[in-house]
Amino acid sequence: MTDIDSRGFETRAIHAGQTFDQVTGAVIPPVHFSTTYAQDGIGGLRQGYEYGRSGNPTRSALETQLAALEGGAHALSFASGLAAEDALLRAALHPGDEVLLGDDVYGGTYRLIARVLGGWGIGVRVVDMSDLAAVGAALEERPARVLWVETPSNPLLRITDIQGLALLGHEAGALVVVDNTFASPALQQPLALGADVVVHSTTKYLGGHSDVVGGALVLNDDALFEKAKFLQFAVGAVSGPLDAWLTTRGIKTLGVRMQRHSENAQVVASFLDAHPAVERVYHPGLASHPGHAIAARQMSGFGGIVSIALGDAASARRFAESTRLFQLAESLGGVESLVNHPDEMTHASVRGTELAVPPEVVRLSVGIETAADLVADLEEALARL
Ligand SMILES: *Cc1c(COP(=O)(O)O)cnc(C)c1O
């Protein structure tokens, strides 16, 4: 389809990069496992394919699909979300540069910058990105080369006004990066709101079935794209063909999945909000959430993550260990519901840092099962506290 970029989101999700096989007519393009490509004479490459690390048609198809969904000129697919982040940060930063990071981002992002890139001269400061005045003050105090935000954030679901942040960041000469893993492009498209780069852990909603680890970058700037693409090739953290194919297959149903995730999460959040054993519910779909109005403006749904605060750490542990339908596991964004105790699980690496998550918080990844079953499971677990 040549006019694919003008089509609706679900049409792009299903058709971008998915031309039927020219030889057999197979509607689903084959997975290309070959590591190398025959040349028509030395240097005579067919469509630029030479060796599996530098390029693979299945990976190219996924990259075309990702760019179409985020409305970006370029996309790059990696072996994990962190591999994508690493390539971007190394492409954008030089020793002595600093990253201004949201104080409620994925723990692994902080660990990558502070403990890996830190050794190569990259600095990191954290700030509450949902407070633009605080971001402005931090930039005035000292410039930052990169502003890095998650909105909604992980696991406290804080909301940042992307348009406002992009204006602030660009005034200060910073690159504005949005980790769009929680919303996915089905609900929020940061490039259209002024962000420079979108980062994804495709392991989560894009893959959507908890069966493939991957990551991606989507961006418009040609020079930064070339640098990141060079690192993808020269460092080699590429997605394998089957991983790329599974991700592409998952993405085809992203639109309907995100709609159901959002509906179920709203039901779950409203139930928990009314429950006496729950101290606080974090979900942008609740009118009482401080970021509700901004989320309603910049997102087309509030997503599938709901976090709650229980009375204390012991209650949080007990609750997380006693649901039955919500399985106790790290990660999020799959069709099945998961429960996680961030302090001891996903965010254990930031314990004792400025990014530490309160130990009474439990994060729920609300799946697309029957909503009444999910509520019943939570009700029973709360009754056991
Ligand atoms: C999981 C996650 C990452 C890291 O991605 P991996 O695929 O696990 O490497 C980055 N950002 C967010 C918001 C995540 O949830």
mmCIF file with all atom_site columns, C-alpha atoms in Angstrom, residues 22 56 91 121 196 202 214 269 341 354 359 382:
data_model
loop_
_atom_site.group_PDB
_atom_site.id
_atom_site.type_symbol
_atom_site.label_atom_id
_atom_site.label_alt_id
_atom_site.label_comp_id
_atom_site.label_asym_id
_atom_site.label_entity_id
_atom_site.label_seq_id
_atom_site.pdbx_PDB_ins_code
_atom_site.Cartn_x
_atom_site.Cartn_y
_atom_site.Cartn_z
_atom_site.occupancy
_atom_site.B_iso_or_equiv
_atom_site.pdbx_formal_charge
_atom_site.auth_seq_id
_atom_site.auth_comp_id
_atom_site.auth_asym_id
_atom_site.auth_atom_id
_atom_site.pdbx_PDB_model_num
ATOM 1  C CA . GLN A 1 22  ? 5.995  -11.380 -4.603 1.00 0.00 ? 22  GLN A CA 1
ATOM 2  C CA . ASN A 1 56  ? 17.239 -8.293  7.539  1.00 0.00 ? 56  ASN A CA 1
ATOM 3  C CA . ALA A 1 91  ? 24.453 8.407   19.630 1.00 0.00 ? 91  ALA A CA 1
ATOM 4  C CA . GLY A 1 121 ? 31.634 10.326  31.704 1.00 0.00 ? 121 GLY A CA 1
ATOM 5  C CA . ASP A 1 196 ? 12.420 14.315  19.250 1.00 0.00 ? 196 ASP A CA 1
ATOM 6  C CA . THR A 1 202 ? 8.411  -3.634  22.540 1.00 0.00 ? 202 THR A CA 1
ATOM 7  C CA . GLY A 1 214 ? 12.630 -6.264  22.082 1.00 0.00 ? 214 GLY A CA 1
ATOM 8  C CA . ALA A 1 269 ? -9.202 1.355   39.181 1.00 0.00 ? 269 ALA A CA 1
ATOM 9  C CA . HIS A 1 341 ? 5.781  -5.533  43.959 1.00 0.00 ? 341 HIS A CA 1
ATOM 10 C CA . GLU A 1 354 ? 16.185 8.951   44.423 1.00 0.00 ? 354 GLU A CA 1
ATOM 11 C CA . PRO A 1 359 ? 7.342  -0.387  49.520 1.00 0.00 ? 359 PRO A CA 1
ATOM 12 C CA . LEU A 1 382 ? -8.006 -7.837  49.505 1.00 0.00 ? 382 LEU A CA 1
#
